[in-house]
mmCIF file with all atom_site columns, C-alpha atoms in Angstrom:
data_model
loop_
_atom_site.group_PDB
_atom_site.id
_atom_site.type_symbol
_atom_site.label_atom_id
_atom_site.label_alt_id
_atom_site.label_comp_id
_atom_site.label_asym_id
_atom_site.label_entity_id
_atom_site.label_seq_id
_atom_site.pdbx_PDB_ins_code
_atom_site.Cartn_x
_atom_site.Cartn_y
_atom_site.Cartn_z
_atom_site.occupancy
_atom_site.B_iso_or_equiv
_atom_site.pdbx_formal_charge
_atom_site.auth_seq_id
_atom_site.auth_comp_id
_atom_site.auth_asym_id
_atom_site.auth_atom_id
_atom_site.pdbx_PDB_model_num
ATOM 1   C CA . UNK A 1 1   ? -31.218 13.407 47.169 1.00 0.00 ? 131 UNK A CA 1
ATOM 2   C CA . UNK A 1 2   ? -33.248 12.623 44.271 1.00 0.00 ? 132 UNK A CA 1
ATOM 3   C CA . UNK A 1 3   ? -36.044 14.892 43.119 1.00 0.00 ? 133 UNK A CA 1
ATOM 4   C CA . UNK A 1 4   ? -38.066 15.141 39.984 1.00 0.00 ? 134 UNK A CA 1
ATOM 5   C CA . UNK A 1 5   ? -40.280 18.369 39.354 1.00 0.00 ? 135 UNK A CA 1
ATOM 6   C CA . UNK A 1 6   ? -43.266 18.955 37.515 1.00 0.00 ? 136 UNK A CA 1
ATOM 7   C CA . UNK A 1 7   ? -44.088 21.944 36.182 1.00 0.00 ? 137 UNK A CA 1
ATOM 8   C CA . UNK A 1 8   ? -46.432 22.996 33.521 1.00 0.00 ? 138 UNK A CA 1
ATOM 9   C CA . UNK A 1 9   ? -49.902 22.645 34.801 1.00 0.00 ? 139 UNK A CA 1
ATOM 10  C CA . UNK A 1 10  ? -52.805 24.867 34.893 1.00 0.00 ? 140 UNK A CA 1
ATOM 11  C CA . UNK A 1 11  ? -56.183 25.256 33.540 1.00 0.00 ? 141 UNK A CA 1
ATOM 12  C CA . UNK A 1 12  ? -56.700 25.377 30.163 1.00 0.00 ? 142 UNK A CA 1
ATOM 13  C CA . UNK A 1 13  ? -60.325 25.469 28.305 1.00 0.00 ? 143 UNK A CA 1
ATOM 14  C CA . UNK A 1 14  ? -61.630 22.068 26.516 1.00 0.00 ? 144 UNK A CA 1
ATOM 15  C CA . UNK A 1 15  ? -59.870 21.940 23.432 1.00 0.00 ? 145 UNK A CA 1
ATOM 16  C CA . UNK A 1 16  ? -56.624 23.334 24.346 1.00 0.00 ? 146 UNK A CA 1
ATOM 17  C CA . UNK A 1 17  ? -52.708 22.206 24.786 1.00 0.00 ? 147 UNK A CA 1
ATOM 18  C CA . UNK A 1 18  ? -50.618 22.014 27.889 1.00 0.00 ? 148 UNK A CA 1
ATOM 19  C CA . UNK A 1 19  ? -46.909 20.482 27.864 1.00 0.00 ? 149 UNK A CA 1
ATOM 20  C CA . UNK A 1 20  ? -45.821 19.704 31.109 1.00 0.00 ? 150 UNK A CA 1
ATOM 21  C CA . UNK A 1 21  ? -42.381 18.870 31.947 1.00 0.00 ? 151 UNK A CA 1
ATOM 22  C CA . UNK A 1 22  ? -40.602 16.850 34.681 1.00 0.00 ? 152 UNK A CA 1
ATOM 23  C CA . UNK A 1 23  ? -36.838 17.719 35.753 1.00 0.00 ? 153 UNK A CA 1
ATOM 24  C CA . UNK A 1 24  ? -34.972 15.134 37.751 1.00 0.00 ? 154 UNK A CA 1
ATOM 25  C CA . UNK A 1 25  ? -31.969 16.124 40.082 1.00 0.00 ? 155 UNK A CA 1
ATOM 26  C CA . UNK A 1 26  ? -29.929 14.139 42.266 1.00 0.00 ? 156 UNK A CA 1
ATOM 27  C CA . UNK A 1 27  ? -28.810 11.302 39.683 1.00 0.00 ? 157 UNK A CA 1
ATOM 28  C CA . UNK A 1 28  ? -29.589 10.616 36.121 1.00 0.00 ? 158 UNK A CA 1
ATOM 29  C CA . UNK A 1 29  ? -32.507 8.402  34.521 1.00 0.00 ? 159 UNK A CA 1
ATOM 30  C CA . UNK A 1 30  ? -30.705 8.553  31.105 1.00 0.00 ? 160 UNK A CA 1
ATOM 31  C CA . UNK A 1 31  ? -30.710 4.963  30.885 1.00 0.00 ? 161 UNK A CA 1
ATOM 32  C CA . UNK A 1 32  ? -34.324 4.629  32.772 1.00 0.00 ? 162 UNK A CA 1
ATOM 33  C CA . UNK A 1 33  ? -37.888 3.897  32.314 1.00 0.00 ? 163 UNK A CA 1
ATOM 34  C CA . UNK A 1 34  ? -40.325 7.434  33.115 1.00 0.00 ? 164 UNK A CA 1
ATOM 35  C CA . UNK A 1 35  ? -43.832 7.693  32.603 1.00 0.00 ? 165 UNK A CA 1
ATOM 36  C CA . UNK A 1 36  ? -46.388 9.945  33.737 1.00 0.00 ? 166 UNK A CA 1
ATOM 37  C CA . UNK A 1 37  ? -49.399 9.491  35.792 1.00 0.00 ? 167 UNK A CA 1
ATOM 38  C CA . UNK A 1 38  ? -52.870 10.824 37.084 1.00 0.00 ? 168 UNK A CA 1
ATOM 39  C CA . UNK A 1 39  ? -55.369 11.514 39.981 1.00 0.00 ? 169 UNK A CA 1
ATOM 40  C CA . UNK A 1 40  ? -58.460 12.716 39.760 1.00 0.00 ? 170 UNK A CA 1
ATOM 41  C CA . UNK A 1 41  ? -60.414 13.896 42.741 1.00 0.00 ? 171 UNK A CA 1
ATOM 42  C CA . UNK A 1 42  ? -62.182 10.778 44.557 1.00 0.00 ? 172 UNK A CA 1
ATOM 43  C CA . UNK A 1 43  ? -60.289 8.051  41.588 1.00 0.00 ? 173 UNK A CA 1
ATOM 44  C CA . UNK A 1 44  ? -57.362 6.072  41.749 1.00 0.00 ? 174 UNK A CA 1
ATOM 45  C CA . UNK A 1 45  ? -54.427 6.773  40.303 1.00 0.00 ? 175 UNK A CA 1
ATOM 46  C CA . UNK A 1 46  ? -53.996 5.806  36.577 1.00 0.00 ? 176 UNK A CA 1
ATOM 47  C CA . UNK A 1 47  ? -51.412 5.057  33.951 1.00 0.00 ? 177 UNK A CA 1
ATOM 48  C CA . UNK A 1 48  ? -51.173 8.002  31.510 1.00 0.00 ? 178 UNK A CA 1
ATOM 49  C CA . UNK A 1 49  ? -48.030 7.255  29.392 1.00 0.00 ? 179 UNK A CA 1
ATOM 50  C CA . UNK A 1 50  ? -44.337 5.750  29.606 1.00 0.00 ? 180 UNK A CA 1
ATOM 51  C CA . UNK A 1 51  ? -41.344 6.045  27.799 1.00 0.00 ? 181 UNK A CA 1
ATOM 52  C CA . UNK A 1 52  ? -38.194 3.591  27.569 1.00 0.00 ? 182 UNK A CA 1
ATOM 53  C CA . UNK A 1 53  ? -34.716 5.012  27.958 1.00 0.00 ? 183 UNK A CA 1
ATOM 54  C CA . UNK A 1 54  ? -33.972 6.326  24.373 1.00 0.00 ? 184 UNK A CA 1
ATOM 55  C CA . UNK A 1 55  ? -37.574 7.448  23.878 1.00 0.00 ? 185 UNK A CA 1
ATOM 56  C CA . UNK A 1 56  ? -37.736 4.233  21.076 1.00 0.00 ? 186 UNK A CA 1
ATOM 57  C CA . UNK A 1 57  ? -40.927 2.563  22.794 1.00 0.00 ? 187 UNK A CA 1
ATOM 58  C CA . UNK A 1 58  ? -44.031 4.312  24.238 1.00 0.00 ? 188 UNK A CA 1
ATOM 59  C CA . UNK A 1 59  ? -46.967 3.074  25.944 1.00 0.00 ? 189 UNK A CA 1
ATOM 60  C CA . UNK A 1 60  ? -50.335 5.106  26.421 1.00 0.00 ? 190 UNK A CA 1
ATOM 61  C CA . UNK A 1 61  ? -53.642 4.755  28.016 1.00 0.00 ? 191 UNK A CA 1
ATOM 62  C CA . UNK A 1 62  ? -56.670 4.454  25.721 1.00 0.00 ? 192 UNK A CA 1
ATOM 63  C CA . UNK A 1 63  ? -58.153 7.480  27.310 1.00 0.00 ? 193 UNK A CA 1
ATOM 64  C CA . UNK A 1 64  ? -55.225 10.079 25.985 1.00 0.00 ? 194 UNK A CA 1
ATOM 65  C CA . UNK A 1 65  ? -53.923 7.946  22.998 1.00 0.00 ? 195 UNK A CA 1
ATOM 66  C CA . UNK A 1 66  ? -53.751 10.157 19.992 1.00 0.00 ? 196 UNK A CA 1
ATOM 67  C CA . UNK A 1 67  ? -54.003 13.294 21.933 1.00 0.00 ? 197 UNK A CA 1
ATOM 68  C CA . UNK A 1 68  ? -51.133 13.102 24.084 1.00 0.00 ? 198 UNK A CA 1
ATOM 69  C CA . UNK A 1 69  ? -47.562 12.420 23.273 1.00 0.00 ? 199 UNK A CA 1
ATOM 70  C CA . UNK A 1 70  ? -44.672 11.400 26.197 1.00 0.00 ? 200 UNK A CA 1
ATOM 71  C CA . UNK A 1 71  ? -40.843 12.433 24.940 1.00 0.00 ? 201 UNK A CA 1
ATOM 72  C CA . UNK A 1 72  ? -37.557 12.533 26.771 1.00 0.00 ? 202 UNK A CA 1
ATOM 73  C CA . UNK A 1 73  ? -34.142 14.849 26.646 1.00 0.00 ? 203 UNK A CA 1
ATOM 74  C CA . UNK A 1 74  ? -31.808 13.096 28.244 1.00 0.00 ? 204 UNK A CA 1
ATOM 75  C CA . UNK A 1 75  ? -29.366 15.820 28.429 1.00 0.00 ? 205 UNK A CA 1
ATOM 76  C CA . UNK A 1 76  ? -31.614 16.968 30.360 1.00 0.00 ? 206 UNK A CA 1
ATOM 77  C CA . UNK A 1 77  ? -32.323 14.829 31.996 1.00 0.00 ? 207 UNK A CA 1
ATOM 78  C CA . UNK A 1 78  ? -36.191 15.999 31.565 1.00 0.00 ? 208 UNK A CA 1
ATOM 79  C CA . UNK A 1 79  ? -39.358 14.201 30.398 1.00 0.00 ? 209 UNK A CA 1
ATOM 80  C CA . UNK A 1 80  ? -42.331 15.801 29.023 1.00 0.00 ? 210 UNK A CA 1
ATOM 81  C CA . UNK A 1 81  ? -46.036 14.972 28.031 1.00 0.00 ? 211 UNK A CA 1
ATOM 82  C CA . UNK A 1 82  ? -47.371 17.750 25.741 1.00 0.00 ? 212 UNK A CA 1
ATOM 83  C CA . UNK A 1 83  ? -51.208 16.932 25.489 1.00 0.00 ? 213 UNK A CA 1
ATOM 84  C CA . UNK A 1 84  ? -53.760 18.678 22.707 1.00 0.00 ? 214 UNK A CA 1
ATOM 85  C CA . UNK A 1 85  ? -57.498 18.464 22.154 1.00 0.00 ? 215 UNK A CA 1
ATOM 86  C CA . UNK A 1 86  ? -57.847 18.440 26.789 1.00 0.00 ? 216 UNK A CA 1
ATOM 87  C CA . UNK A 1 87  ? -61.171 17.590 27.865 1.00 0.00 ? 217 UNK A CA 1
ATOM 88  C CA . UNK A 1 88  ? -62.432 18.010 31.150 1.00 0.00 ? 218 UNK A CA 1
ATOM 89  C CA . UNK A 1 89  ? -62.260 14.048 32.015 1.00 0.00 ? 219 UNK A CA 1
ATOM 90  C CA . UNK A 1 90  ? -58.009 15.175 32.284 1.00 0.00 ? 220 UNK A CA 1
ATOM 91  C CA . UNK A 1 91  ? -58.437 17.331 34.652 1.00 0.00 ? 221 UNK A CA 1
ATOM 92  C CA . UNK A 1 92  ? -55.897 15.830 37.986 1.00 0.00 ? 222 UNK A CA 1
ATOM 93  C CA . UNK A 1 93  ? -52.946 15.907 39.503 1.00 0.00 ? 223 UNK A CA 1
ATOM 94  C CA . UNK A 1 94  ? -50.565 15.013 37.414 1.00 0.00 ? 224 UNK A CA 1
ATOM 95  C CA . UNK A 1 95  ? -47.247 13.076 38.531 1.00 0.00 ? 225 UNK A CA 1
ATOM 96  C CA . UNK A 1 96  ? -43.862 12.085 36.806 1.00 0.00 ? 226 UNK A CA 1
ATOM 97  C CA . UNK A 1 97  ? -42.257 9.250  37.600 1.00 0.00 ? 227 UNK A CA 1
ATOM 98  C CA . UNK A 1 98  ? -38.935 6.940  36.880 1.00 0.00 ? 228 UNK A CA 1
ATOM 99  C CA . UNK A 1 99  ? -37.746 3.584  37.107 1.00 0.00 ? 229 UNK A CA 1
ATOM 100 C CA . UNK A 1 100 ? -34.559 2.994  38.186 1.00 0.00 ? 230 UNK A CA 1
ATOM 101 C CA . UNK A 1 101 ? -34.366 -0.752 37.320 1.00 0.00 ? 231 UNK A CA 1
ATOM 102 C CA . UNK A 1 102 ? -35.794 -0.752 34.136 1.00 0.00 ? 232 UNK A CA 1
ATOM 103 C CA . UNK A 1 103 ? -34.900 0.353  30.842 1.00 0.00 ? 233 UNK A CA 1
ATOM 104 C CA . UNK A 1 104 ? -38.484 0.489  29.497 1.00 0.00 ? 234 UNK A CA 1
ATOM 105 C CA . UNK A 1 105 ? -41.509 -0.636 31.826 1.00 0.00 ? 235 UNK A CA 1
ATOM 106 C CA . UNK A 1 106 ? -45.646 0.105  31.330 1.00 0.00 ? 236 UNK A CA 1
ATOM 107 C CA . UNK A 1 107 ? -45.830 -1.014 34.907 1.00 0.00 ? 237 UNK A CA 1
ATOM 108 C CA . UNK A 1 108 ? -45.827 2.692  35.840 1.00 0.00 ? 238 UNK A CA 1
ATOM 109 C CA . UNK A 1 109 ? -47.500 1.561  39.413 1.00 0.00 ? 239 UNK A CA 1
ATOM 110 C CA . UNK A 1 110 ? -43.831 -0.367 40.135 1.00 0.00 ? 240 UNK A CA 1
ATOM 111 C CA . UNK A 1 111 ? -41.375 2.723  39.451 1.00 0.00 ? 241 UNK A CA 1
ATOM 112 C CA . UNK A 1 112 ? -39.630 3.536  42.427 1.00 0.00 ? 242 UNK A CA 1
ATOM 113 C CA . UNK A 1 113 ? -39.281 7.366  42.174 1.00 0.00 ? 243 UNK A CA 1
ATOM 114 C CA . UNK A 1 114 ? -42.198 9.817  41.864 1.00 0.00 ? 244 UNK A CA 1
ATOM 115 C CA . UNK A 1 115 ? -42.992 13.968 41.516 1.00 0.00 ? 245 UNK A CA 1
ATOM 116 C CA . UNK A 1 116 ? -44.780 15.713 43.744 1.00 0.00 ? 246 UNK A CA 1
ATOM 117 C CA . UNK A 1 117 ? -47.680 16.565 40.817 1.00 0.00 ? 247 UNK A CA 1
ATOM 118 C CA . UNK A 1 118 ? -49.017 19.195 38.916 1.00 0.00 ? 248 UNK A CA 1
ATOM 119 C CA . UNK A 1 119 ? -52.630 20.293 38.962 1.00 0.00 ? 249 UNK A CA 1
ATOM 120 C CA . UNK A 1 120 ? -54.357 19.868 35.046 1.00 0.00 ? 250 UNK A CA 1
ATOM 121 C CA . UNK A 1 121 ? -57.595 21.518 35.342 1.00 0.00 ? 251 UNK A CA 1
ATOM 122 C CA . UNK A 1 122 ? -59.836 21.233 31.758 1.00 0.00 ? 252 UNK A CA 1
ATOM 123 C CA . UNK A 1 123 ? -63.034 23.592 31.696 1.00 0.00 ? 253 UNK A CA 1
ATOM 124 C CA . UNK A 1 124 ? -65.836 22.696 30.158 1.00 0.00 ? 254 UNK A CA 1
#
């Protein structure tokens, strides 16, 4: 069975840093588009960022670009999305997801596999 697991969220004060992390099990997305996404309460679901296989190409939202930064081990088969300078607009659920078609995809909406979520909560 395939899983991925986020872990990492909490609340944090505007300003601050969070890295969360997302741990797949049950086969490996090595060679595999992952992103992240995120839901606010009463919004859609939005892009955040995305990463291709070897961690060569990234893709980012306007809203987090030069705050947040998406990276991959694939010995661990782990991505992460360590975000600085959190304002209280980022506070959601956050959710990891991969691709297993793709090597590299911004299409984060089409990727077949997805977390459960972490809760990112930014005071003001």
């Amino acid at each position: 069975q395939v899983q991925l697991v986020e872990s990492g969220g909490g609340l944090v004060q505007a300003g601050g840093s969070l890295r969360l992390s997302c741990a797949a099990s049950g086969r490996t997305f090595s060679r595999n588009a992952m992103g992240w996404s995120r839901q606010a309460p009463g919004k859609e679901r939005e892009f955040v960022a995305a990463i291709s296989w070897s961690g060569a190409t990234t893709y980012y939202a306007d809203s987090v670009k030069g705050r947040f930064t998406i990276s991959r081990d694939n010995a661990k088969n782990t991505v992460y999305l360590q975000m600085n300078s959190l304002k209280p607009e980022d506070t959601a659920v956050y959710y990891c997801a991969a691709d297993s078609r793709y090597s590299s995809n911004r299409n984060i909406e089409a990727y077949d596999y997805w977390g459960q979520g972490t809760q990112v909560t930014v005071s003001s």
